[in-house]
Amino acid sequence: MRRLLAAFLLCLALPCGAGVLTRAALEKLYPSPWMIGDKDAAVPVWPVHRQNGPTTELVGYLFESIDFVSVPGFAGVPINLLVALDARGNFIDVRVVSHHEPVFLDGLGEGPLHQFVGQYRGLSLKQNVIIDASGKKDGMAAHIDGVAKATASVRIINQTLLSAALKVARKKLGFSAAQDPDRAARIRSDLVETLTPEDLRREGMLHSFVLRNAEVEKKFAGSDAAGLDDAVLKQPGDTFADLQVALVSVPSIGRSLLDDASWKRLSARLEEGDHALLVRWRGGYAPVSERFVPGMPPDRFTLMQGGLPIEMRDLNLDLRFKDASEGGQARVFRVIAQAGLDPAQPLDLALHVTRLKGMIYPERFVREFGFAYRLPDRIYILPPKEDSAWVAAWKQRWIELALISVALVLLFAALSRQARLVADARRFAWFRAAYLAFTLAFIGWYAQGQLSIVTLTGVIHALKEGASLAFLLYDPVSLLVWAAVIVSLFIWGRGTFCGWLCPFGALQEFAGKLGRFAKLPQVRLRHRADARLRLLKYVVLAVLLGSVFVPGQATGWLVEVEPFKTSITLGFQRTWPYVLYAGLLVAASAVWYKFFCRYLCPLGAGLALFGRVRLFDWLPRRTECGKPCQTCRHRCDYVAIAPSGAIRYDDCFQCMDCVVIHQSEDRCAPLMLEKKRRVIIPVKAA
């Protein structure tokens, strides 16, 4: 068995796939009037155009999410989405290209999956997407419906879609490469003040930048451009450039500097989230050259934030100022919302001065003179503290997590005090029945905490592809149970999960008790036959783990050997072959105690292997156990006690029936004999 497992695990990993669609395939999906262009050589997107009269306009871009992000799903394989994004960052269309999510493969079916991704059509990357059932839509947030029984999968899909779309938007639409624009501060629209130019300068909202000739010459000193400007050399103390900058899209600044008509014209040209930067200058070196074309970015003036450039374009607006005495020239440059400008952070502005040396092919020398512009805190609103998508999942399920945590603490405490736990056999029977009912109904059917071999195959696949294991965080209930199971492996072995925390195991145990109550005949194999049949689950485990290294969807089909998804995750709401298979396994348990768990369960086989790290042989034994007493062995429904009386922990489900017998003076043969010896028979004279 060890050699077989090693052979599978040493198979060579295959490289992760990329996008699979071609231009021809996309043209079938999006026929005329759409026109699909050639795939971009630098960024894997297809430009989409549309005929608009005599001109052809860019509609947006088509791309596959797998070309940009690789967030593993619960099968360990990334979900691939086809996304159509328009030129302003709105979702035109979202479709599923491929996925291996178990819950949507013959489970709920793919209908709910396609309905879920369809909700993104018409939404914008400017909006926060919140998965709930409210159905709200507003300027900054959109609420979309999730999918019951697939909460973790839809969060992974959401993360995949938004991450890929933001990467495309940053590379092709001018979105900021520094951060998500939704995480930028917002200008307060409710704060409108009337301030004088002196007030604006004092608070830094109107910033003056004066550059002297001597400063310019000093920058060029030591280069071949030094001394090329005679005017600068002759009058070093004179002003080279005199600029004033202000973020006039801020109501308090714009209304204080511009007259009412100009403010209205400016506001009409800006969309929600846009910013407008006013630059005024009086003579000297201008922020735009003589060759500057209105409507274009300034050719001598740049804006950066966080060390990354942010594009701004001239609005070509004729503005009038309240204070006409300032004079000079002015330009207003627009920064679109998608650029991700954060008004809470400094704006790093720079004036570029160029000198030319030579006549025909002159050599260019450029020097940069920078300064910072910052708004006071009262002007903007900071965004709420950012939570990762998986953090939101944990917050939404805190009640379930709290109840399960209490139940786990109770179980661990009870198992650590086994003598007290089994002191009263009747009380212990009620405790175990109640706990199994909680496991089945709450952990399994309600909280969807059924552990599965799918998690192990998903982890192996992710490690094989070098992908992150962050997908585990999207299912907090399962992760909590996994943590408890891993701890229990070191203390008690595999039995804590298989005997107490497995919802399908609890369902089988109840079916077995019902079968005995109905006095159905029970199947019980001889020791040798039972031992051989138990090896089958290790073969199933080896085949499943090996399938991870085989191309295709073999793993997705093979994991169906587990009936967990059908019976617990989907509550038997599935197509009839799967329901029939799961139903037969449950029915088999009524006559063959926990048939699936003992002979077929690959997860149980894996836990049995890992359970060998157990630190304690915690089930009590006596020297008489097995020699000559065989009571526990014959009463063990799992056939987990050897003829020698030793516990086979790999096969033990921790039901503790043997501990109940071991502690009972009425059922344990050695204790019964000892009890008889203590009885004193009085001798009386005849």
XYZ file of C-alpha atoms in Angstrom:
686
model
C 0.000 0.000 0.000
C 2.825 2.436 0.850
C 4.553 1.700 -2.451
C 1.311 2.278 -4.335
C 0.747 5.647 -2.677
C 4.362 6.665 -3.284
C 4.081 5.785 -6.963
C 1.082 8.056 -7.399
C 2.601 10.951 -5.466
C 5.834 10.823 -7.482
C 4.038 11.356 -10.788
C 5.167 14.456 -12.649
C 2.936 17.501 -12.320
C 1.497 19.026 -15.458
C 1.699 22.749 -16.122
C -1.271 24.964 -15.360
C -3.438 25.836 -18.369
C -4.127 29.312 -19.699
C -6.894 30.774 -21.825
C -8.512 28.363 -24.281
C -10.743 30.570 -26.444
C -9.877 31.723 -29.944
C -10.967 34.725 -31.946
C -13.164 32.499 -34.115
C -14.924 31.118 -31.027
C -15.505 34.620 -29.683
C -16.954 35.817 -32.993
C -19.581 33.071 -32.722
C -20.449 34.139 -29.179
C -20.540 37.853 -30.059
C -21.654 38.281 -33.683
C -22.327 41.531 -35.572
C -22.535 44.426 -34.759
C -19.596 43.481 -32.525
C -16.223 43.222 -34.217
C -13.543 41.203 -32.414
C -9.998 42.392 -33.008
C -6.740 40.484 -32.794
C -5.534 39.391 -29.377
C -3.261 41.970 -27.773
C 0.353 40.812 -27.808
C 1.216 42.475 -24.498
C -1.992 41.935 -22.506
C -4.103 38.810 -23.263
C -7.313 40.643 -24.230
C -9.346 40.946 -27.416
C -10.437 44.509 -28.278
C -14.097 44.774 -29.242
C -15.273 47.430 -31.707
C -18.637 48.517 -33.054
C -19.546 50.431 -36.189
C -21.040 53.794 -35.344
C -21.935 55.531 -38.589
C -18.780 56.150 -40.604
C -16.491 55.533 -37.631
C -15.499 52.492 -35.638
C -15.494 52.947 -31.885
C -13.901 50.848 -29.169
C -16.543 49.130 -27.062
C -14.260 47.373 -24.601
C -12.260 44.198 -24.131
C -12.902 40.450 -23.909
C -10.642 38.299 -21.756
C -10.452 35.029 -19.836
C -9.952 35.324 -16.088
C -7.454 32.455 -15.973
C -4.977 34.570 -17.982
C -4.783 37.033 -15.088
C -5.597 35.255 -11.812
C -5.515 31.666 -10.630
C -7.660 31.328 -7.508
C -8.174 27.579 -6.914
C -11.714 26.386 -6.408
C -12.680 23.584 -4.050
C -11.407 20.965 -6.464
C -8.064 22.779 -6.494
C -8.666 23.930 -10.097
C -9.135 27.639 -10.937
C -12.476 28.789 -12.315
C -12.215 30.302 -15.803
C -14.612 33.106 -16.720
C -15.114 34.949 -19.991
C -15.550 38.646 -19.254
C -16.611 41.522 -21.503
C -15.567 44.851 -19.974
C -16.456 48.172 -21.579
C -14.138 51.155 -21.875
C -15.419 52.678 -18.630
C -15.032 49.583 -16.476
C -18.615 48.273 -16.684
C -19.353 44.571 -17.104
C -21.055 43.946 -20.449
C -21.129 40.189 -20.038
C -19.757 37.422 -17.793
C -19.844 33.729 -18.727
C -18.394 30.535 -17.284
C -15.821 28.908 -19.564
C -14.841 26.041 -17.261
C -15.009 25.043 -13.610
C -14.638 21.991 -11.378
C -16.720 23.151 -8.406
C -18.206 19.960 -6.920
C -21.428 21.613 -5.783
C -22.258 22.670 -9.376
C -21.236 19.397 -11.042
C -24.394 17.274 -10.998
C -25.132 18.756 -7.585
C -27.185 21.906 -7.720
C -26.441 21.806 -11.423
C -24.918 24.611 -13.466
C -28.123 26.635 -13.666
C -27.583 28.485 -10.350
C -23.934 29.111 -11.340
C -24.892 30.802 -14.625
C -27.613 32.794 -12.878
C -25.085 33.993 -10.317
C -22.480 35.263 -12.808
C -25.247 36.796 -14.899
C -25.927 39.272 -12.085
C -22.648 41.060 -12.835
C -23.927 42.352 -16.195
C -24.372 46.104 -15.931
C -22.335 46.430 -12.741
C -19.221 48.573 -12.586
C -15.750 48.094 -11.185
C -16.379 51.381 -9.367
C -18.933 49.611 -7.191
C -18.348 47.422 -4.180
C -19.967 44.056 -4.921
C -21.635 42.575 -1.826
C -22.991 39.040 -1.942
C -26.243 38.831 0.007
C -29.947 38.583 -0.721
C -31.004 42.236 -0.500
C -30.778 42.932 -4.230
C -29.853 46.574 -3.656
C -27.986 48.640 -6.223
C -26.610 52.100 -5.575
C -23.805 54.300 -6.823
C -21.001 52.783 -4.776
C -22.279 49.298 -3.919
C -24.169 46.517 -5.628
C -25.817 43.691 -3.687
C -26.176 40.407 -5.573
C -27.743 37.113 -4.552
C -25.492 34.247 -3.489
C -26.220 30.546 -3.981
C -27.423 28.467 -1.044
C -25.136 25.507 -0.276
C -22.389 27.109 -2.415
C -21.416 30.158 -0.383
C -17.684 29.436 -0.520
C -17.684 28.734 -4.261
C -19.481 31.958 -5.189
C -17.053 33.996 -3.095
C -14.147 32.403 -4.959
C -15.888 33.254 -8.250
C -16.408 36.838 -7.103
C -12.751 37.152 -6.114
C -11.639 35.678 -9.453
C -13.825 37.993 -11.509
C -12.980 41.245 -9.725
C -9.250 40.523 -9.489
C -8.968 39.719 -13.197
C -11.142 42.657 -14.271
C -9.149 45.116 -12.168
C -5.900 43.929 -13.736
C -7.307 44.499 -17.211
C -8.733 47.878 -16.215
C -5.401 49.011 -14.820
C -3.490 47.946 -17.912
C -5.962 48.986 -20.622
C -8.379 51.540 -19.167
C -6.025 53.750 -17.173
C -7.106 52.509 -13.757
C -4.560 53.151 -11.062
C -1.916 50.474 -10.720
C -1.452 51.556 -7.130
C -4.713 50.444 -5.589
C -8.321 49.518 -6.012
C -10.215 52.771 -6.745
C -12.958 51.642 -4.368
C -10.437 51.919 -1.531
C -9.654 55.599 -2.188
C -10.983 58.354 0.071
C -14.078 60.263 -1.084
C -14.448 64.015 -1.310
C -17.151 65.316 1.009
C -19.971 66.667 -1.134
C -21.861 67.984 1.903
C -19.070 70.371 2.917
C -19.362 73.657 1.018
C -17.435 76.644 2.345
C -16.719 80.098 1.025
C -13.031 80.760 1.526
C -10.738 83.578 0.496
C -7.569 82.903 -1.520
C -5.590 83.615 1.665
C -7.613 80.977 3.530
C -7.045 78.473 0.730
C -3.291 79.130 0.728
C -3.046 78.861 4.491
C -4.660 75.421 4.501
C -2.693 74.227 1.472
C -5.735 73.944 -0.787
C -4.260 76.567 -3.140
C -0.594 75.777 -3.468
C 1.936 78.216 -4.950
C 5.109 76.971 -6.572
C 7.769 79.478 -7.529
C 10.936 78.368 -9.312
C 13.958 80.710 -9.585
C 16.478 80.847 -12.431
C 19.319 79.901 -10.092
C 17.509 76.698 -9.034
C 17.053 75.687 -12.651
C 20.688 76.288 -13.550
C 21.825 74.352 -10.488
C 19.885 71.296 -11.698
C 21.660 71.362 -15.047
C 25.086 72.002 -13.518
C 27.685 69.397 -14.388
C 25.916 68.383 -17.622
C 26.389 69.479 -21.235
C 23.194 71.532 -20.870
C 24.736 73.851 -18.260
C 24.878 77.482 -19.347
C 22.700 77.066 -22.435
C 20.049 79.572 -21.270
C 21.550 83.098 -21.339
C 18.538 84.696 -19.623
C 18.850 82.340 -16.682
C 22.567 83.046 -16.348
C 22.184 86.838 -16.520
C 19.344 87.114 -13.986
C 19.675 84.206 -11.509
C 17.324 85.787 -8.970
C 14.416 86.234 -11.359
C 11.391 83.961 -11.440
C 11.602 81.111 -13.921
C 8.108 79.705 -13.283
C 5.233 80.816 -11.039
C 2.462 78.231 -10.688
C -0.632 77.856 -8.562
C -2.440 74.514 -8.294
C -5.746 73.600 -6.695
C -8.074 70.620 -6.802
C -11.068 72.609 -8.030
C -13.359 69.566 -8.137
C -13.554 69.925 -4.329
C -16.707 72.034 -3.765
C -15.110 74.219 -1.097
C -12.211 75.048 -3.439
C -14.054 75.262 -6.734
C -16.881 77.446 -5.454
C -14.390 79.746 -3.708
C -12.181 80.283 -6.783
C -14.631 80.115 -9.721
C -17.704 82.142 -10.464
C -21.047 80.338 -10.434
C -21.262 79.832 -14.190
C -17.745 78.395 -14.385
C -18.402 76.059 -11.454
C -21.527 74.730 -13.171
C -19.669 74.177 -16.453
C -16.891 72.350 -14.643
C -19.319 70.173 -12.634
C -21.189 69.216 -15.814
C -17.947 67.876 -17.337
C -17.075 65.673 -14.363
C -18.553 62.282 -13.548
C -18.851 60.764 -10.116
C -15.412 60.156 -8.649
C -13.572 62.337 -11.171
C -11.113 65.014 -10.040
C -10.141 68.323 -11.667
C -6.756 69.965 -11.102
C -6.461 73.690 -11.815
C -3.026 74.995 -12.880
C -2.537 78.761 -13.196
C 0.665 80.496 -14.211
C 1.834 84.054 -14.760
C 4.439 84.417 -17.503
C 7.717 82.586 -17.474
C 7.911 78.844 -18.101
C 4.442 77.329 -18.645
C 3.227 73.821 -17.735
C 2.282 73.344 -21.406
C 4.405 74.089 -24.438
C 3.553 76.012 -27.608
C 2.916 72.695 -29.339
C 0.324 71.636 -26.733
C -2.969 70.385 -28.200
C -6.084 71.162 -26.084
C -7.768 68.059 -24.727
C -4.481 66.184 -24.366
C -2.304 65.479 -21.299
C 0.054 68.342 -20.380
C 3.482 67.916 -21.961
C 5.494 69.647 -19.217
C 3.515 68.845 -16.099
C 2.954 65.411 -14.505
C 1.041 63.898 -11.610
C 2.127 60.870 -9.586
C 0.891 59.160 -6.442
C 2.545 56.377 -4.526
C 5.443 56.428 -6.983
C 3.175 55.646 -9.969
C 2.048 58.026 -12.730
C -1.596 59.064 -13.003
C -2.901 60.357 -16.295
C -4.690 63.701 -16.485
C -6.176 65.369 -19.582
C -7.039 68.939 -20.416
C -10.763 69.725 -20.201
C -10.389 72.685 -22.601
C -12.683 74.823 -20.469
C -12.902 78.594 -20.455
C -13.175 79.463 -16.756
C -13.656 82.773 -14.997
C -12.363 83.447 -11.489
C -13.892 85.437 -8.687
C -10.560 87.184 -8.064
C -9.673 88.634 -11.470
C -6.613 90.419 -10.040
C -4.610 87.209 -10.083
C -4.354 87.335 -13.878
C -2.276 84.912 -15.900
C -3.316 81.804 -17.805
C -5.037 78.668 -16.582
C -5.766 75.096 -17.577
C -7.962 72.512 -15.863
C -6.913 68.875 -16.125
C -9.273 65.995 -15.451
C -8.337 62.785 -13.616
C -10.960 60.082 -14.219
C -12.323 58.076 -11.296
C -10.845 54.840 -12.629
C -7.333 56.251 -12.268
C -7.666 55.663 -8.533
C -6.450 59.050 -7.334
C -6.681 59.096 -3.539
C -7.393 62.619 -2.234
C -6.259 61.533 1.246
C -2.707 61.006 -0.036
C -0.271 63.660 -1.297
C -0.377 64.493 -5.004
C 3.202 64.507 -6.278
C 3.334 67.147 -9.025
C 6.346 67.935 -11.180
C 7.294 70.573 -13.722
C 9.651 69.270 -16.416
C 12.214 71.666 -17.902
C 13.854 70.666 -21.177
C 17.018 72.042 -22.800
C 18.257 71.171 -26.277
C 21.867 71.141 -27.459
C 22.641 70.956 -31.145
C 20.871 72.001 -34.329
C 19.922 69.078 -36.561
C 19.550 66.221 -34.096
C 19.650 68.087 -30.802
C 20.426 66.268 -27.585
C 17.687 66.610 -24.997
C 18.274 67.274 -21.311
C 15.284 67.104 -18.967
C 15.189 68.062 -15.320
C 12.252 67.611 -12.984
C 11.156 70.087 -10.290
C 8.653 68.511 -7.981
C 6.364 69.582 -5.159
C 3.530 68.012 -3.166
C -0.096 69.078 -2.870
C -2.220 67.802 0.009
C -5.782 68.438 1.125
C -6.740 68.989 4.778
C -8.371 66.018 6.529
C -11.809 67.606 6.813
C -12.225 67.672 3.027
C -12.447 63.919 2.498
C -13.914 60.753 4.008
C -11.698 57.735 4.508
C -13.071 54.378 3.293
C -14.068 51.790 5.892
C -11.400 49.333 6.936
C -10.824 46.854 4.145
C -11.719 43.223 4.724
C -10.581 40.406 2.501
C -13.386 38.435 0.889
C -12.724 35.482 3.173
C -12.866 37.752 6.234
C -16.404 38.735 5.254
C -17.347 35.054 5.053
C -16.078 34.475 8.599
C -17.939 37.516 9.919
C -21.209 36.463 8.319
C -21.024 32.989 9.872
C -19.820 33.915 13.341
C -22.902 32.449 15.071
C -22.402 29.044 13.423
C -18.686 29.159 14.193
C -19.345 30.059 17.818
C -21.834 27.194 18.323
C -19.562 24.648 16.672
C -16.596 25.901 18.714
C -18.570 25.369 21.920
C -19.562 21.880 20.732
C -15.933 21.025 19.940
C -14.739 22.209 23.335
C -17.490 20.131 24.965
C -16.481 17.030 22.972
C -12.775 17.402 23.729
C -13.495 17.930 27.413
C -15.752 14.878 27.525
C -13.245 12.632 25.767
C -10.447 13.755 28.049
C -12.531 12.632 31.047
C -13.679 9.296 29.707
C -14.084 7.661 33.119
C -16.684 10.227 34.147
C -18.223 10.220 30.685
C -19.032 6.484 30.733
C -19.710 6.110 34.468
C -23.424 5.951 33.697
C -24.014 3.861 30.563
C -27.528 5.205 30.030
C -26.421 8.828 30.372
C -23.517 8.231 27.976
C -25.871 6.694 25.391
C -28.085 9.795 25.501
C -25.027 12.101 25.278
C -23.687 10.287 22.224
C -27.063 10.214 20.474
C -27.582 13.944 21.107
C -24.103 14.836 19.886
C -24.489 12.784 16.713
C -27.849 14.452 16.077
C -26.138 17.854 16.427
C -23.385 16.722 14.040
C -25.858 15.539 11.431
C -28.450 18.316 11.639
C -26.380 21.390 12.504
C -22.795 20.773 11.387
C -23.877 18.791 8.320
C -27.205 19.905 6.908
C -27.367 23.435 8.298
C -23.779 24.712 8.532
C -22.503 22.629 5.587
C -19.476 21.433 7.550
C -19.152 17.954 6.055
C -15.460 17.281 5.444
C -14.588 15.582 2.183
C -11.703 14.049 0.264
C -12.298 16.903 -2.205
C -10.405 19.189 0.163
C -7.361 16.911 0.123
C -7.369 16.535 -3.677
C -7.839 20.303 -4.000
C -4.861 21.005 -1.748
C -2.659 18.554 -3.663
C -3.709 20.067 -6.988
C -3.004 23.597 -5.751
C 0.429 22.597 -4.447
C 1.170 20.819 -7.714
C 0.364 23.966 -9.676
C 2.146 26.250 -7.212
C -1.137 28.003 -6.416
C -2.292 29.521 -3.146
C -4.250 27.595 -0.529
C -6.303 30.674 0.302
C -9.417 29.003 -1.150
C -9.689 27.045 2.112
C -10.439 30.274 3.964
C -13.701 30.747 2.063
C -15.348 27.851 3.943
C -14.867 28.809 7.608
C -17.040 26.039 9.100
C -15.169 23.257 7.312
C -11.833 24.850 8.151
C -12.783 24.994 11.838
C -13.755 21.305 11.822
C -10.558 20.451 9.942
C -8.507 22.227 12.614
C -10.237 20.231 15.357
C -9.721 16.970 13.458
C -6.010 17.650 12.939
C -5.559 18.313 16.669
C -7.519 15.175 17.550
C -5.313 13.044 15.267
C -2.378 13.675 17.585
C -4.381 12.816 20.706
C -6.962 10.154 19.885
C -6.421 9.223 16.233
C -8.947 9.170 13.379
C -11.880 8.124 15.554
C -12.786 11.632 16.762
C -13.912 12.662 13.308
C -15.228 9.347 12.036
C -17.101 8.554 15.226
C -18.273 11.983 16.370
C -17.862 14.777 13.789
C -18.752 13.197 10.448
C -22.381 14.015 9.504
C -22.660 11.116 7.055
C -21.144 8.809 9.661
C -23.816 9.966 12.112
C -26.501 9.309 9.487
C -25.186 5.777 9.005
C -25.062 5.166 12.748
C -28.694 6.204 13.145
C -29.612 3.927 10.216
C -27.793 1.057 11.939
C -29.619 1.632 15.223
C -32.923 1.800 13.371
C -32.146 -1.492 11.631
C -31.427 -3.198 14.947
C -34.552 -1.705 16.492
C -36.500 -3.195 13.576
C -34.671 -6.501 14.219
C -33.244 -6.674 10.728
C -30.635 -9.424 10.187
C -27.097 -8.065 10.654
C -24.079 -8.880 8.465
C -20.875 -9.552 10.380
C -17.830 -10.988 8.615
C -15.157 -13.154 10.081
C -12.066 -11.359 11.287
C -9.864 -12.266 8.293
C -12.484 -11.425 5.636
C -13.273 -8.139 7.358
C -9.573 -7.188 7.483
C -9.159 -7.835 3.756
C -12.251 -5.848 2.818
C -11.022 -2.865 4.829
C -8.031 -2.543 2.469
C -10.424 -1.486 -0.295
C -10.701 2.041 1.078
C -6.926 2.498 0.820
C -7.060 1.494 -2.844
C -9.857 4.036 -3.392
C -7.722 6.687 -1.675
C -4.661 5.875 -3.813
C -6.670 6.045 -7.046
C -8.185 9.394 -6.062
C -4.871 10.976 -5.111
C -3.244 9.644 -8.255
C -5.999 11.069 -10.461
C -4.950 14.583 -9.426
C -1.844 14.134 -11.580
C -3.814 12.968 -14.622
C -5.088 15.539 -17.151
C -8.817 15.965 -17.500
C -11.701 15.734 -15.088
C -11.068 12.249 -13.721
C -10.820 13.493 -10.131
C -14.155 15.281 -10.400
C -15.856 12.017 -11.319
C -13.952 9.756 -8.932
C -14.722 11.844 -5.831
C -18.361 10.870 -6.350
C -17.495 7.643 -4.556
C -18.230 9.791 -1.509
C -21.978 10.217 -1.009
C -21.376 13.261 1.199
C -22.317 15.879 -1.393
C -25.555 14.115 -2.264
C -26.740 13.235 1.235
C -25.367 16.097 3.351
C -24.388 19.096 1.200
C -27.407 18.858 -1.106
C -29.772 17.008 1.225
C -30.603 14.362 -1.412
C -31.735 17.098 -3.837
C -29.897 15.734 -6.842
C -30.376 13.626 -9.954
C -31.667 10.130 -9.269
C -28.459 8.069 -9.876
C -26.623 9.954 -7.138
C -29.592 9.832 -4.778
C -29.975 6.099 -5.419
C -26.284 5.474 -4.700
C -26.328 7.480 -1.454
C -29.644 5.951 -0.404
C -28.337 2.422 -0.942
C -25.298 3.135 1.225
C -27.494 4.479 4.029
C -29.836 1.481 3.687
C -26.859 -0.899 3.718
C -25.863 0.530 7.101
C -29.126 -0.722 8.536
C -27.941 -4.321 8.057
C -24.173 -3.927 7.699
C -22.960 -1.546 10.351
C -21.449 1.648 8.795
C -20.594 -0.211 5.612
C -19.272 2.792 3.667
C -17.189 4.193 6.529
C -15.427 0.900 7.193
C -14.761 -0.319 3.659
C -15.005 2.470 1.048
C -14.419 5.905 2.593
C -11.219 7.449 1.143
C -11.250 10.266 3.687
C -11.394 7.734 6.517
C -8.459 5.893 4.923
C -6.439 9.092 4.789
C -7.233 9.961 8.391
C -6.319 6.425 9.454
C -2.888 6.870 7.864
C -2.342 10.267 9.443
C -3.797 8.988 12.715
C -0.662 6.938 13.238
C 0.927 10.080 14.676
C -1.355 9.499 17.699
C 0.560 10.114 20.923
C -1.514 7.985 23.291
C -3.137 4.557 23.478
C -5.934 6.161 25.417
C -8.539 3.379 25.510
C -8.066 1.428 28.790
C -7.152 -2.266 28.683
C -6.565 -4.984 31.293
C -4.232 -7.934 31.214
C -7.296 -10.156 31.029
C -8.519 -8.419 27.846
C -8.224 -11.055 25.141
C -6.675 -13.535 27.590
C -9.197 -14.953 28.262
C -11.943 -12.224 28.081
C -13.363 -11.558 24.602
C -16.458 -9.557 25.636
C -15.374 -6.195 24.157
C -14.163 -7.830 20.979
C -17.466 -9.569 20.333
C -19.463 -6.418 21.186
C -17.375 -4.104 18.964
C -19.499 -3.299 15.917
C -16.436 -2.009 14.053
C -14.395 -5.188 14.569
C -11.609 -2.930 15.784
C -10.396 -5.183 18.634
C -7.901 -7.926 17.891
C -8.241 -11.425 19.419
C -5.350 -10.451 21.704
C -7.539 -7.704 23.158
C -5.469 -4.855 21.645
C -7.298 -1.920 20.062
C -6.627 -1.387 16.369
C -6.793 2.397 16.366
C -6.711 2.588 12.552
C -10.131 0.903 12.561
C -11.507 2.371 15.802
C -14.353 4.875 15.474
C -14.166 5.955 19.103
C -17.739 4.957 19.940
C -16.431 4.052 23.442
C -18.731 1.054 23.853
C -15.690 -0.957 24.931
C -14.896 1.697 27.575
C -18.452 1.426 28.898
C -18.006 -2.342 29.196
C -14.527 -1.915 30.700
C -15.934 0.275 33.482
C -19.047 -1.806 34.188
C -19.073 -4.370 36.988
C -22.120 -5.921 35.348
C -20.645 -6.381 31.858
C -16.851 -6.683 32.157
C -15.914 -10.318 32.954
C -12.827 -9.501 35.087
C -14.822 -6.974 37.140
C -17.725 -9.419 37.487
C -15.334 -12.061 38.882
C -13.785 -9.547 41.253
C -17.247 -8.511 42.392
C -18.143 -12.118 43.140
C -14.959 -12.554 45.181
C -15.967 -9.603 47.343
C -19.268 -11.240 48.268
C -19.058 -12.844 51.761
C -21.353 -15.795 52.356
C -22.077 -16.024 56.067
C -21.590 -19.505 57.647
C -24.120 -20.411 60.291
C -24.217 -23.390 62.672
C -26.641 -26.101 61.652
